[in-house]
Amino acid sequence: LVMYPPGGSADQLESQRVSLQAQAATRRAQLAQTTQHAAAVDKGRTEGEKFLGNYFLARRTAYSTLLTELVAAADAAHIKPKEHAYATEPIEGSDALSMMTITANYEGTYANLMQFVHQIDRSPRMLIIEGLNAAPQQGNGNLAISMKIDAFVREDGTDPKNAQEGPSE
């Protein structure tokens, strides 16, 4: 027992203690890193939900919200709205998101058109002007304006800001 004590000699026990302390320090560092990663994932999820809530419209209100916003922008720019057409297509790789394409026609002067584009650019929604054609009309100095605007829609109809309420029917 003196030459080979149970559990090892003092030197063996000391080296085992040092090894276990090193392992514990390594595991604490891994735990701290994992905690940081989990916090970053939670922050990303929260910011993603906030982004979706701010810039993506709920499908059930998207048409009326966009029409109201476009008409208000046209009124502020003193441009005359004509017909609007909407088409929605799902975004590849996502079950809950779609892209809405609005084809809209307007009539107004070049200065009014620039003001209208500025109004759309300042919109609280993420509206993307995909295409814009303006052709002069004979006799009155106005432009016949045709625009293609893209907006994004949440298919589930829930507002991430009020997710506890759930979808309404």
XYZ file of N, CA, C and O in Angstrom, residues 38-56 126 154 160-161:
92
model
N -25.792 31.368 -28.483
C -27.238 31.317 -28.222
C -27.816 32.730 -28.127
O -28.906 32.999 -28.650
N -27.092 33.638 -27.484
C -27.557 35.026 -27.380
C -27.607 35.673 -28.762
O -28.548 36.417 -29.071
N -26.615 35.392 -29.609
C -26.600 35.958 -30.963
C -27.755 35.415 -31.796
O -28.376 36.153 -32.565
N -28.066 34.131 -31.646
C -29.194 33.535 -32.369
C -30.504 34.171 -31.915
O -31.360 34.515 -32.736
N -30.671 34.356 -30.616
C -31.887 34.997 -30.101
C -32.012 36.431 -30.607
O -33.091 36.870 -30.996
N -30.897 37.155 -30.625
C -30.914 38.534 -31.119
C -31.269 38.558 -32.609
O -32.065 39.378 -33.056
N -30.687 37.632 -33.369
C -30.992 37.545 -34.796
C -32.456 37.229 -35.043
O -33.086 37.806 -35.936
N -33.014 36.315 -34.270
C -34.427 35.961 -34.413
C -35.315 37.165 -34.106
O -36.240 37.472 -34.852
N -34.999 37.867 -33.034
C -35.785 39.044 -32.651
C -35.700 40.127 -33.712
O -36.729 40.709 -34.101
N -34.492 40.392 -34.211
C -34.337 41.420 -35.239
C -34.987 41.002 -36.554
O -35.539 41.829 -37.269
N -34.936 39.701 -36.872
C -35.603 39.207 -38.076
C -37.108 39.377 -37.991
O -37.753 39.798 -38.959
N -37.684 39.059 -36.838
C -39.123 39.244 -36.648
C -39.500 40.725 -36.715
O -40.533 41.083 -37.277
N -38.649 41.564 -36.163
C -38.903 43.011 -36.217
C -38.845 43.503 -37.668
O -39.690 44.285 -38.097
N -37.865 43.027 -38.429
C -37.744 43.389 -39.840
C -38.979 42.957 -40.617
O -39.541 43.731 -41.394
N -39.409 41.714 -40.408
C -40.609 41.220 -41.096
C -41.832 42.045 -40.717
O -42.668 42.361 -41.566
N -41.942 42.398 -39.449
C -43.084 43.185 -38.993
C -43.100 44.589 -39.570
O -44.153 45.140 -39.867
N -41.918 45.168 -39.748
C -41.830 46.541 -40.248
C -41.992 46.638 -41.756
O -42.590 47.587 -42.258
N -41.412 45.710 -42.500
C -41.321 45.858 -43.950
C -42.165 44.891 -44.759
O -42.383 45.117 -45.934
N -42.630 43.818 -44.176
C -43.446 42.844 -44.897
C -44.886 42.972 -44.414
O -45.151 42.977 -43.220
N -41.101 48.336 -47.540
C -40.019 48.094 -48.484
C -40.630 47.945 -49.872
O -41.049 46.874 -50.284
N -46.244 38.688 -45.973
C -46.213 37.509 -45.099
C -47.482 36.712 -45.356
O -48.581 37.224 -45.198
N -45.743 39.788 -36.476
C -44.785 39.347 -35.477
C -44.774 40.230 -34.237
O -44.425 39.773 -33.166
N -45.178 41.485 -34.337
C -45.235 42.352 -33.167
C -46.306 41.870 -32.200
O -46.222 42.073 -31.001
